[in-house]
mmCIF file of N, CA and C in Angstrom:
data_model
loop_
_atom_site.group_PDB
_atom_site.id
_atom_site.type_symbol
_atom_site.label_atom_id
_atom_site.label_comp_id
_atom_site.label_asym_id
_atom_site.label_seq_id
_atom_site.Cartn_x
_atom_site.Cartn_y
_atom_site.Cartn_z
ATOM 1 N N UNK A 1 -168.126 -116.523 -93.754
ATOM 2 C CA UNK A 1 -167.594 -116.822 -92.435
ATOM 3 C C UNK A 1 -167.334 -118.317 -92.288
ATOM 4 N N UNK A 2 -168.289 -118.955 -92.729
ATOM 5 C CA UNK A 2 -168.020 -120.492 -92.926
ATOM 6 C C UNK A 2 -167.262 -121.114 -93.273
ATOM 7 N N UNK A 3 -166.593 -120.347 -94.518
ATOM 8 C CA UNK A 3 -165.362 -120.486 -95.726
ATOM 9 C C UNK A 3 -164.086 -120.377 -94.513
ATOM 10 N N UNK A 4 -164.271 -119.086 -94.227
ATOM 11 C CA UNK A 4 -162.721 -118.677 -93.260
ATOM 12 C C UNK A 4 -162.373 -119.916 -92.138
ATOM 13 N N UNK A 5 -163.573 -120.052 -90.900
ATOM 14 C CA UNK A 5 -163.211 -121.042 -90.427
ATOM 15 C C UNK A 5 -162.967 -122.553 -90.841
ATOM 16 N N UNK A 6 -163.515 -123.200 -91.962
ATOM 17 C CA UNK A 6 -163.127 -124.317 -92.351
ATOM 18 C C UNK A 6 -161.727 -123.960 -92.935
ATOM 19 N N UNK A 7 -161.270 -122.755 -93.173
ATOM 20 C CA UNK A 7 -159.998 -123.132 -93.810
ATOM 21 C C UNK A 7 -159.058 -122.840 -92.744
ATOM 22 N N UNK A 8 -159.165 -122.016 -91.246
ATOM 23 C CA UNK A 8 -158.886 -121.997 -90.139
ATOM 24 C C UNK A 8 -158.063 -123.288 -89.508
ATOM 25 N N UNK A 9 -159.553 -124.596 -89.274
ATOM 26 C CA UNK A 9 -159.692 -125.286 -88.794
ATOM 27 C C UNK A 9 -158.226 -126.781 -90.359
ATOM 28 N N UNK A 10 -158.585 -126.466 -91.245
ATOM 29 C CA UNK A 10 -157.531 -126.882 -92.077
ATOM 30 C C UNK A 10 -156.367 -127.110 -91.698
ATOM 31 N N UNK A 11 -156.087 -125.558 -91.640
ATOM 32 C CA UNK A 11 -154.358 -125.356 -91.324
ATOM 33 C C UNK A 11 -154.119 -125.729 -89.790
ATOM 34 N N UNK A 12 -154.935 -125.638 -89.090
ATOM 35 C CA UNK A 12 -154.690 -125.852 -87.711
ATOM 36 C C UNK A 12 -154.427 -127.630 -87.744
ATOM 37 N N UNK A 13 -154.767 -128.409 -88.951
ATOM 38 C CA UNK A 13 -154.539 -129.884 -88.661
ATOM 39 C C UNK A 13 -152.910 -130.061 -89.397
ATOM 40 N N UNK A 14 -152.327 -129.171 -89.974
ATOM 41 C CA UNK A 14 -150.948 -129.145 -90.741
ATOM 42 C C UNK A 14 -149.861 -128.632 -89.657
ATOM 43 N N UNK A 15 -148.862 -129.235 -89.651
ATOM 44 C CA UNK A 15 -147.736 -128.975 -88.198
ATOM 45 C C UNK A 15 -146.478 -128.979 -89.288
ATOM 46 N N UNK A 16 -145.806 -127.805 -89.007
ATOM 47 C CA UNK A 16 -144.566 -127.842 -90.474
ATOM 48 C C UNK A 16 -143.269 -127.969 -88.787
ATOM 49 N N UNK A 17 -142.592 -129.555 -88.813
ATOM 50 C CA UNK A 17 -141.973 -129.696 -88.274
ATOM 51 C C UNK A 17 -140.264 -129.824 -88.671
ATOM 52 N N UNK A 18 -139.409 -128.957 -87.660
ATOM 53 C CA UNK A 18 -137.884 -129.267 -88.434
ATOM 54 C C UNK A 18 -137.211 -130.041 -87.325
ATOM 55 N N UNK A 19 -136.577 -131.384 -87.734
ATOM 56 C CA UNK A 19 -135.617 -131.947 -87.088
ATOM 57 C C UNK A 19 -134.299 -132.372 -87.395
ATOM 58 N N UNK A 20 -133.549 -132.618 -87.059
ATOM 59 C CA UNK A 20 -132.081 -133.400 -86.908
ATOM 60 C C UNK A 20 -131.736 -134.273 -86.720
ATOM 61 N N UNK A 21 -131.942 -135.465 -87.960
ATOM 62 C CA UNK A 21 -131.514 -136.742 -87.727
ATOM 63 C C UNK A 21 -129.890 -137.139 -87.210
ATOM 64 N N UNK A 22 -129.970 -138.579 -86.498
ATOM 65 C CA UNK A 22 -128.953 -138.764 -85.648
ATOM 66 C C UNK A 22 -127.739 -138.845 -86.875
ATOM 67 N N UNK A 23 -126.501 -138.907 -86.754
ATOM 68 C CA UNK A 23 -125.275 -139.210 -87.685
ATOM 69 C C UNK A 23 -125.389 -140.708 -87.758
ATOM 70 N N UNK A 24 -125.472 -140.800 -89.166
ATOM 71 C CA UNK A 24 -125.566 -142.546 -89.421
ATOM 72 C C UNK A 24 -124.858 -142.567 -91.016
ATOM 73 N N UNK A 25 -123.907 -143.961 -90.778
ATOM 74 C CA UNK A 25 -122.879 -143.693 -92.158
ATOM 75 C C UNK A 25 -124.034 -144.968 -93.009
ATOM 76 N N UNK A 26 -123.306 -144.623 -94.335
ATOM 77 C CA UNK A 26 -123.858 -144.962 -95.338
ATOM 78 C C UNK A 26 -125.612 -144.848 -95.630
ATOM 79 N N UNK A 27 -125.613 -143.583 -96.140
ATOM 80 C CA UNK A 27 -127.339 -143.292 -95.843
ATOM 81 C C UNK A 27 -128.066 -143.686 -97.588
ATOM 82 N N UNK A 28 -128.259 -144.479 -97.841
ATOM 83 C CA UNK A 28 -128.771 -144.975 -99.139
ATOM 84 C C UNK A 28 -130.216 -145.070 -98.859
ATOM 85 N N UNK A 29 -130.725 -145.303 -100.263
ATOM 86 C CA UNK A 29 -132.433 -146.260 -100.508
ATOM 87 C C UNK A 29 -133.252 -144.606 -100.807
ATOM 88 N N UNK A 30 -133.043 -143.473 -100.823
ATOM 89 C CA UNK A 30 -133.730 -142.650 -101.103
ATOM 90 C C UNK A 30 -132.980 -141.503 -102.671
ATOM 91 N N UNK A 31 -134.325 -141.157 -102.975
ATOM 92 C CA UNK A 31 -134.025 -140.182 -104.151
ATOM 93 C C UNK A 31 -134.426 -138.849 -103.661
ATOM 94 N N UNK A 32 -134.265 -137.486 -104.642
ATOM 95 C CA UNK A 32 -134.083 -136.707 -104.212
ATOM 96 C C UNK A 32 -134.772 -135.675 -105.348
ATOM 97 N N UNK A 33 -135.992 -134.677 -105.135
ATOM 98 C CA UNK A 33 -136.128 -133.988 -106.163
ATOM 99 C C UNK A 33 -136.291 -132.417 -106.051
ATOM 100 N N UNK A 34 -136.243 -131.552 -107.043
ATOM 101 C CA UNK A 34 -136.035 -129.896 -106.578
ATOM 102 C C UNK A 34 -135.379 -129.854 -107.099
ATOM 103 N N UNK A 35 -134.535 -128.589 -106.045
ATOM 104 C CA UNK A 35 -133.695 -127.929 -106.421
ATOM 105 C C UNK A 35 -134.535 -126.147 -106.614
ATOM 106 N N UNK A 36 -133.022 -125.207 -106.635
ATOM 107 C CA UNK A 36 -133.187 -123.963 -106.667
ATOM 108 C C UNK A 36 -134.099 -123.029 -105.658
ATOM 109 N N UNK A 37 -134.555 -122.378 -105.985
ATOM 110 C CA UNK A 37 -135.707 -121.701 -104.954
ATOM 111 C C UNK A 37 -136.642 -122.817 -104.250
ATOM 112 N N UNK A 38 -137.169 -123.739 -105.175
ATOM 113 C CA UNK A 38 -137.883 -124.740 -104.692
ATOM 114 C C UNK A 38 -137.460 -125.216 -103.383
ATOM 115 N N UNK A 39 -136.234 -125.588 -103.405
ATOM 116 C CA UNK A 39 -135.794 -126.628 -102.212
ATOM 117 C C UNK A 39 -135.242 -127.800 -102.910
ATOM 118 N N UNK A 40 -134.841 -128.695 -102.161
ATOM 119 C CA UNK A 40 -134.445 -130.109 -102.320
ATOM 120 C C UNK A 40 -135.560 -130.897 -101.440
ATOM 121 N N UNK A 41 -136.188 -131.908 -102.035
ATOM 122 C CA UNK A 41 -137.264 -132.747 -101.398
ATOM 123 C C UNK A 41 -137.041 -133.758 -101.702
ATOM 124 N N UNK A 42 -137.308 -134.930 -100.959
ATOM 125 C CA UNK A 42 -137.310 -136.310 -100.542
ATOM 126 C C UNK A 42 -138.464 -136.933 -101.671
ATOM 127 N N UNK A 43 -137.590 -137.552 -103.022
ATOM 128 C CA UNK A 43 -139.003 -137.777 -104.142
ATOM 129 C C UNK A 43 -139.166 -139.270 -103.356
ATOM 130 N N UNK A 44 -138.482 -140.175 -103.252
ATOM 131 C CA UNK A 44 -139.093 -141.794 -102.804
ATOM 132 C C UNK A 44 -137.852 -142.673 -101.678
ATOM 133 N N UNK A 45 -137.999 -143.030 -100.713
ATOM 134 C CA UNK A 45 -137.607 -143.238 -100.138
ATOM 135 C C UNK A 45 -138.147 -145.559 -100.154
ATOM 136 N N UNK A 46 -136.684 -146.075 -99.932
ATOM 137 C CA UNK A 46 -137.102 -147.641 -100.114
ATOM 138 C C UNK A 46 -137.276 -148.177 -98.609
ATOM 139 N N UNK A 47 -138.270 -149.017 -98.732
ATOM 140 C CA UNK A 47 -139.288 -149.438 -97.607
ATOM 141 C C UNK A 47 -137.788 -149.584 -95.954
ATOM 142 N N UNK A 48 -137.248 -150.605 -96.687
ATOM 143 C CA UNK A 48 -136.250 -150.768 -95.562
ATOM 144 C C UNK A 48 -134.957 -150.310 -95.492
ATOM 145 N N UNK A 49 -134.878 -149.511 -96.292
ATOM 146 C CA UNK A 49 -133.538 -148.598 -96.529
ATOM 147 C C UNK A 49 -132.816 -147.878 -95.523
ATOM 148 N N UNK A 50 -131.476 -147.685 -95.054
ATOM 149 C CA UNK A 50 -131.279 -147.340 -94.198
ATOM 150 C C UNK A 50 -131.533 -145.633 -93.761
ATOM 151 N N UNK A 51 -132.128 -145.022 -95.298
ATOM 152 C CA UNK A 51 -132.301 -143.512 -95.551
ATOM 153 C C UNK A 51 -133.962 -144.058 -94.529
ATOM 154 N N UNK A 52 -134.877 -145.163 -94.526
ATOM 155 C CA UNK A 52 -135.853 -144.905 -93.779
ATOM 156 C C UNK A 52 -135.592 -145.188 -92.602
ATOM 157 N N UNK A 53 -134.745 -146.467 -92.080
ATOM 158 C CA UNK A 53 -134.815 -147.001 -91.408
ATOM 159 C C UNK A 53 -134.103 -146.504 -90.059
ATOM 160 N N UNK A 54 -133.087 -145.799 -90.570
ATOM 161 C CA UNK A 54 -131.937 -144.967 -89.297
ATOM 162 C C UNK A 54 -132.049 -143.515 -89.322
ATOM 163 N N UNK A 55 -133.011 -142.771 -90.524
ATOM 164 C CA UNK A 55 -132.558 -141.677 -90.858
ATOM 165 C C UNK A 55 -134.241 -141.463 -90.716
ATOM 166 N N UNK A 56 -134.797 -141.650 -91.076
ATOM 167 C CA UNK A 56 -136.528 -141.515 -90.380
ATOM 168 C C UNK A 56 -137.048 -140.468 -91.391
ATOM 169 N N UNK A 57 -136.223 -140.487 -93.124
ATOM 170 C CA UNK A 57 -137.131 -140.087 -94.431
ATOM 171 C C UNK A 57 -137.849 -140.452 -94.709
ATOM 172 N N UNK A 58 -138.823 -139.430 -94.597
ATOM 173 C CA UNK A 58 -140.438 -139.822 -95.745
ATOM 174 C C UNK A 58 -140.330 -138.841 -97.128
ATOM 175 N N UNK A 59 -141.198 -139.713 -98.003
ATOM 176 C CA UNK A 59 -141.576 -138.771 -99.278
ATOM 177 C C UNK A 59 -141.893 -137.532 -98.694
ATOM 178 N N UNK A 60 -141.522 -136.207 -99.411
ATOM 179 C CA UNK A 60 -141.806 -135.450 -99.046
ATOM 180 C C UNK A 60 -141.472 -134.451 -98.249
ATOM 181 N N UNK A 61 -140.506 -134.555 -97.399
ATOM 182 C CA UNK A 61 -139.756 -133.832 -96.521
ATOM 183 C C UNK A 61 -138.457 -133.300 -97.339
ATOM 184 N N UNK A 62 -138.203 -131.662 -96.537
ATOM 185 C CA UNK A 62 -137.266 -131.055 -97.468
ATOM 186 C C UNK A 62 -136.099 -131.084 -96.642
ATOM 187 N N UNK A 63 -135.372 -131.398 -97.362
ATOM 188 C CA UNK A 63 -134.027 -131.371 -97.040
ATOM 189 C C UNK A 63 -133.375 -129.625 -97.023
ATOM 190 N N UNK A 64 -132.999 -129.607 -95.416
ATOM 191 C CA UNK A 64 -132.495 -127.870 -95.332
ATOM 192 C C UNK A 64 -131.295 -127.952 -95.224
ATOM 193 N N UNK A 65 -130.369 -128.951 -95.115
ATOM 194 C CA UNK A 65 -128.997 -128.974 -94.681
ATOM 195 C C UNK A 65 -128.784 -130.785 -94.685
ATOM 196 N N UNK A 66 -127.368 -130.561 -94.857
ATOM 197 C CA UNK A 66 -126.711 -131.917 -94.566
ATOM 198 C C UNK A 66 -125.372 -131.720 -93.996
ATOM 199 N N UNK A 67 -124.857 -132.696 -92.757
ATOM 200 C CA UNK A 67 -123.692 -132.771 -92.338
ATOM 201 C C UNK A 67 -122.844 -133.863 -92.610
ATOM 202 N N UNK A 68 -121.726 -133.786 -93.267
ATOM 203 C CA UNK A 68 -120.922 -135.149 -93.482
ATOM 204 C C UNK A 68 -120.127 -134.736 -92.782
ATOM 205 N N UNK A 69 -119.818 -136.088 -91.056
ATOM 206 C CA UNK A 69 -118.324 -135.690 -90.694
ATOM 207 C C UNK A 69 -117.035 -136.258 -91.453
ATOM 208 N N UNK A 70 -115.929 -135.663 -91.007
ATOM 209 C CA UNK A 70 -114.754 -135.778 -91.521
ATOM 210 C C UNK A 70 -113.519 -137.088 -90.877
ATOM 211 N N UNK A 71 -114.601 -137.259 -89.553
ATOM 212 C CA UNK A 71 -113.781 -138.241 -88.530
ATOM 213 C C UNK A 71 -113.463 -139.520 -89.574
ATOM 214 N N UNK A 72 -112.075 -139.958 -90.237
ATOM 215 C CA UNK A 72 -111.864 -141.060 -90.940
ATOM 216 C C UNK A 72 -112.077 -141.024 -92.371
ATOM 217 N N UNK A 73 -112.076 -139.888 -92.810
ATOM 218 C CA UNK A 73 -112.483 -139.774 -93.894
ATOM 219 C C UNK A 73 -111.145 -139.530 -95.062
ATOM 220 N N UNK A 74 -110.823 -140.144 -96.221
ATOM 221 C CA UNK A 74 -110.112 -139.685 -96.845
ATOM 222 C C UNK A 74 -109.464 -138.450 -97.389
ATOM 223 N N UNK A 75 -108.261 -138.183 -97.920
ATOM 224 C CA UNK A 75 -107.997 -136.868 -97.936
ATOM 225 C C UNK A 75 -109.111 -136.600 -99.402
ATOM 226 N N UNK A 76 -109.157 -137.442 -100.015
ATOM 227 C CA UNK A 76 -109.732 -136.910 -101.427
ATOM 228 C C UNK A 76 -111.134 -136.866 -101.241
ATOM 229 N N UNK A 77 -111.211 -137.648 -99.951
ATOM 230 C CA UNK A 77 -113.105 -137.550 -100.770
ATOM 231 C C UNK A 77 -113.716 -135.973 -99.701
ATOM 232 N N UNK A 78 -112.767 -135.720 -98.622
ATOM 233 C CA UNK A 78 -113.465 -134.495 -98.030
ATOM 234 C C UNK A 78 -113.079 -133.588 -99.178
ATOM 235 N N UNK A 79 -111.887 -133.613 -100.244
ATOM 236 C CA UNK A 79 -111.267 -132.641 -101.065
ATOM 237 C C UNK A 79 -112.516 -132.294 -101.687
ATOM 238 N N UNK A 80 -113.635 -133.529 -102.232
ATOM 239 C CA UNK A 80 -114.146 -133.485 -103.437
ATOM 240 C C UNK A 80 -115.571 -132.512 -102.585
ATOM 241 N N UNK A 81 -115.813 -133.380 -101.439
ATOM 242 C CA UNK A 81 -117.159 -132.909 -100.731
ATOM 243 C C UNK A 81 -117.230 -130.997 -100.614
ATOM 244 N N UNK A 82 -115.510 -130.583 -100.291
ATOM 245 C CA UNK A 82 -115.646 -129.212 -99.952
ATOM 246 C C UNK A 82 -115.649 -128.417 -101.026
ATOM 247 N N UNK A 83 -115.139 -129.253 -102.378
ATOM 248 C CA UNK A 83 -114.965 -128.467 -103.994
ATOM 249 C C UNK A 83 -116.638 -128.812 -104.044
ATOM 250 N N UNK A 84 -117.234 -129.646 -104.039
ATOM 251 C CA UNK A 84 -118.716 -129.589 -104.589
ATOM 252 C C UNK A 84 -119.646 -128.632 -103.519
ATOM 253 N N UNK A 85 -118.972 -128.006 -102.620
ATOM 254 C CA UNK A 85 -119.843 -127.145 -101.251
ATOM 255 C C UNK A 85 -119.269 -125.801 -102.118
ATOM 256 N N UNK A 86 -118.543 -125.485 -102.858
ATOM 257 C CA UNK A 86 -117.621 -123.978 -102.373
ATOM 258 C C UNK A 86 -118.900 -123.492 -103.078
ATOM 259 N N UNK A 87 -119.576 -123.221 -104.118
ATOM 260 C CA UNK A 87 -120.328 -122.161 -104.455
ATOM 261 C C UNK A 87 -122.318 -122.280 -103.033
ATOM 262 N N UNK A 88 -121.584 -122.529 -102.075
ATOM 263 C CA UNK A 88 -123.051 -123.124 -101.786
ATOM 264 C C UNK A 88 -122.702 -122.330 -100.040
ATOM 265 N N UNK A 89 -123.796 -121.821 -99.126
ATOM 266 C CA UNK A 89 -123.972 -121.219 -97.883
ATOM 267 C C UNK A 89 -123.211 -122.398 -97.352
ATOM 268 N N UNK A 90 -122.389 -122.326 -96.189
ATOM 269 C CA UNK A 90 -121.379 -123.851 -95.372
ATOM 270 C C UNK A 90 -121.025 -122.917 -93.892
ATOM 271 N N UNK A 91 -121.158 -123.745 -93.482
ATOM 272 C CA UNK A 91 -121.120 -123.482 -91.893
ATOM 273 C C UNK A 91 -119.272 -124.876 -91.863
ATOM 274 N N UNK A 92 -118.828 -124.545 -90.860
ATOM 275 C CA UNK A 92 -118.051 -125.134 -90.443
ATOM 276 C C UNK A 92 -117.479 -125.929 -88.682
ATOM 277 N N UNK A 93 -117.731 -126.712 -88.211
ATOM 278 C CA UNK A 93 -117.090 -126.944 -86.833
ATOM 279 C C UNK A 93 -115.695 -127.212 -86.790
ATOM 280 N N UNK A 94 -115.322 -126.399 -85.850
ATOM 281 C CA UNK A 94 -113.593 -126.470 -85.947
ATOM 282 C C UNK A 94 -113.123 -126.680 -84.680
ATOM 283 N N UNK A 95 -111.888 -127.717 -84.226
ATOM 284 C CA UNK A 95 -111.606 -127.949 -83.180
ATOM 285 C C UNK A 95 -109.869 -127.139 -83.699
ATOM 286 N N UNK A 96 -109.255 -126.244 -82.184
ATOM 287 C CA UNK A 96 -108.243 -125.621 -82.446
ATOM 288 C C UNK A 96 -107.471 -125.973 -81.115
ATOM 289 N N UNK A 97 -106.436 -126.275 -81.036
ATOM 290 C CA UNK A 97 -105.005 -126.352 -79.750
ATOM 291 C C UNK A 97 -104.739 -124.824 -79.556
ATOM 292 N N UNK A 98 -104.888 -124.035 -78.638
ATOM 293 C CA UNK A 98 -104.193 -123.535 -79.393
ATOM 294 C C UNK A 98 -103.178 -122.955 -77.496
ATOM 295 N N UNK A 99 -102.144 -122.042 -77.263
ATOM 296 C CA UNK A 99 -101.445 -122.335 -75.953
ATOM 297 C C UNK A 99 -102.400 -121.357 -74.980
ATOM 298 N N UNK A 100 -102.276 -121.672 -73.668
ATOM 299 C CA UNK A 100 -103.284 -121.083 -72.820
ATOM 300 C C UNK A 100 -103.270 -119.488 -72.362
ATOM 301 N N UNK A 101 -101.645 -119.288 -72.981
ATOM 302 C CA UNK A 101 -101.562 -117.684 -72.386
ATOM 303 C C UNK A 101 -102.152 -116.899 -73.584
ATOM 304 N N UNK A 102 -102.375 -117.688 -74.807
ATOM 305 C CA UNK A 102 -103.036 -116.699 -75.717
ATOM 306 C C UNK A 102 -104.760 -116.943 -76.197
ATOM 307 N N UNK A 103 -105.345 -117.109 -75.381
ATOM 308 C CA UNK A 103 -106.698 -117.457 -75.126
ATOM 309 C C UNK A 103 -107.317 -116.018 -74.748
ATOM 310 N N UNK A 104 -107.791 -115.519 -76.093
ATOM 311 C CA UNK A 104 -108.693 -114.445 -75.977
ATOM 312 C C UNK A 104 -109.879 -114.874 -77.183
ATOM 313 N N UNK A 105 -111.038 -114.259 -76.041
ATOM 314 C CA UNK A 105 -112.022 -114.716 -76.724
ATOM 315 C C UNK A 105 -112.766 -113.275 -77.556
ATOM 316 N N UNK A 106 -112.784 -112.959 -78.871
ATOM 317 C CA UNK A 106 -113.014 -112.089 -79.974
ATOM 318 C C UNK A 106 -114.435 -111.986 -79.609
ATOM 319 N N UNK A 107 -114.838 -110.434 -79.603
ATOM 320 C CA UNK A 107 -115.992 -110.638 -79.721
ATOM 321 C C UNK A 107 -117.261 -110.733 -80.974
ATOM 322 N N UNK A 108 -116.814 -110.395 -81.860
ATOM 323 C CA UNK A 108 -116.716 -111.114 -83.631
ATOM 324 C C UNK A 108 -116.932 -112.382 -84.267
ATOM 325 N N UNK A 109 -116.129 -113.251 -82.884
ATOM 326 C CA UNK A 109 -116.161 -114.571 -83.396
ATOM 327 C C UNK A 109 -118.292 -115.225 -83.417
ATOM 328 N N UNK A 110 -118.988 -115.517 -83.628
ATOM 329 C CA UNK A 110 -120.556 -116.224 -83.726
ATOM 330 C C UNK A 110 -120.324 -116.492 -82.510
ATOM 331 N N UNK A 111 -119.609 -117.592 -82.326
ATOM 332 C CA UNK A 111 -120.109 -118.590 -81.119
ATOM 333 C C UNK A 111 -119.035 -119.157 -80.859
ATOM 334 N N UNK A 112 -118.578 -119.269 -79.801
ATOM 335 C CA UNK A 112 -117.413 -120.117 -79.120
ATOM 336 C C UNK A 112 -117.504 -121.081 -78.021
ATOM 337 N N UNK A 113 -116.715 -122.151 -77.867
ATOM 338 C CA UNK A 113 -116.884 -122.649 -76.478
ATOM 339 C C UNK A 113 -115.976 -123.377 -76.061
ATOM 340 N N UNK A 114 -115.378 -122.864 -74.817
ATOM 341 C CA UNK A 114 -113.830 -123.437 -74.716
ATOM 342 C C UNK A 114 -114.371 -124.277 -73.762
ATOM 343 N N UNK A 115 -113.728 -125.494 -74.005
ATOM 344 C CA UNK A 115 -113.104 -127.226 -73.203
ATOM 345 C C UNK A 115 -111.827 -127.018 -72.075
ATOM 346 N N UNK A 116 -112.189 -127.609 -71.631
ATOM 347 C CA UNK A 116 -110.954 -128.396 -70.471
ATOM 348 C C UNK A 116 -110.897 -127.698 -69.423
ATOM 349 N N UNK A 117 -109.512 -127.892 -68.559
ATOM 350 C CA UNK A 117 -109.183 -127.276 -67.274
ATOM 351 C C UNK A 117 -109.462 -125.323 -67.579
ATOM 352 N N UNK A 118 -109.740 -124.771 -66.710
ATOM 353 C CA UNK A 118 -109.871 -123.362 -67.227
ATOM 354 C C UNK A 118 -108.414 -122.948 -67.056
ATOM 355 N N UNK A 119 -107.179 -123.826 -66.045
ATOM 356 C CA UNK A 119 -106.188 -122.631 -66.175
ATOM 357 C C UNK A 119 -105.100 -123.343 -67.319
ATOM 358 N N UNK A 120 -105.681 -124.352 -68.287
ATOM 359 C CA UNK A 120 -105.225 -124.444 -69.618
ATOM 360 C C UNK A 120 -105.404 -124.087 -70.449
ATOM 361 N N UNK A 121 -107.081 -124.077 -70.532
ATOM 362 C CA UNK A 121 -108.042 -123.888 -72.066
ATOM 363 C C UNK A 121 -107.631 -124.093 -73.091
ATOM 364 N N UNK A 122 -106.697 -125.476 -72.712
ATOM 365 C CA UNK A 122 -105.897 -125.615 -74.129
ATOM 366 C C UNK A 122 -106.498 -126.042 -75.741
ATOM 367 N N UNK A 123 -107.884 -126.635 -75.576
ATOM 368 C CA UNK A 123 -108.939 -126.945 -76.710
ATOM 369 C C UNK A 123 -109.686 -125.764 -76.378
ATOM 370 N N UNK A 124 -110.140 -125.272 -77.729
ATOM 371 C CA UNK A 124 -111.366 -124.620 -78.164
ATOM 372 C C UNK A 124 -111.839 -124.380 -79.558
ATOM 373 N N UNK A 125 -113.355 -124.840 -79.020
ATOM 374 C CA UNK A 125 -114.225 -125.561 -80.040
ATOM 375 C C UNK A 125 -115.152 -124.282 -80.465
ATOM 376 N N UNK A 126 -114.834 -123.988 -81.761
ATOM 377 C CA UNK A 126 -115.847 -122.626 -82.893
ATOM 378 C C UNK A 126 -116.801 -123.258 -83.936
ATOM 379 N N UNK A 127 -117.849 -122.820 -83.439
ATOM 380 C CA UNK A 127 -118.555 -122.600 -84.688
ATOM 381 C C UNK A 127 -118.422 -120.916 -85.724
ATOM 382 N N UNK A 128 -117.988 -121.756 -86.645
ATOM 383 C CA UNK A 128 -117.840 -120.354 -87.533
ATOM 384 C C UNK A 128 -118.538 -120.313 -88.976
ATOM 385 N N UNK A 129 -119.484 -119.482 -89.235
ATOM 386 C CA UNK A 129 -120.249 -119.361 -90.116
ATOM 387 C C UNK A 129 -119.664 -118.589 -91.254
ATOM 388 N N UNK A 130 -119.267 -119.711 -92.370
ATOM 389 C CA UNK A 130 -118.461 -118.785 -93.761
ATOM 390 C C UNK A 130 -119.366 -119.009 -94.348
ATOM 391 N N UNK A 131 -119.445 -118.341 -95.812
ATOM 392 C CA UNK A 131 -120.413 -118.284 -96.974
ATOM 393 C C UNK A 131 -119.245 -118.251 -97.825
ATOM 394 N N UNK A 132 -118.684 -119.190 -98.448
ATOM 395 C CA UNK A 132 -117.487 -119.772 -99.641
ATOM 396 C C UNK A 132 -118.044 -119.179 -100.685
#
């Protein structure tokens, strides 16, 4: 009984937390180790690096996702980012024009959320979940 609660009282001091660091360009000063079933984990991170300093990596934390936006970005290097994603789970955010008399909302689509005046709705913003 002694055994159970000290190992009780253990796990109760361990907190497995997930967050979402803010968008910050050029994220350097950290390495990266794993892979496969394992995960991808945070092997060393440099003292004042902007991977610690803006991005708030410690050794040790697993990396579940990454977002690179596209705002300004070259045609080749998103070319290369989406050829090195295609065999891999990818979510996508998509902004669409599209005209207001043909604004039907699918019920199929994940998640939707239309912008602007309602008797335009001329933007609408999808999240759409592909697996490439």
């Amino acid at each position: 009984l002694e055994k159970q609660l000290k190992g009780v009282e253990e796990a109760s001091k361990a907190v497995e937390v997930v967050m979402e660091t803010e968008a910050e360009a050029g994220a350097s000063g950290y390495s990266v180790t794993g892979g496969g079933e394992r995960g991808i984990f945070v092997k060393d991170v440099l003292k004042d690096s902007p991977a610690a300093k803006h991005l708030s990596l410690q050794q040790g934390d697993q990396l579940l996702s990454a977002k690179v936006y596209f705002d300004n970005v070259r045609y080749e290097d998103a070319l290369k980012i989406l050829q090195c994603a295609e065999p891999y789970k990818v979510s996508f955010q998509l902004k669409r024009t599209i005209p207001g008399a043909e604004v039907s909302i699918r019920p199929q689509v994940p998640s939707v959320e239309v912008k602007g005046p309602t008797a335009k709705m001329a933007k609408m913003v999808m999240f759409l979940h592909l697996c490439l």
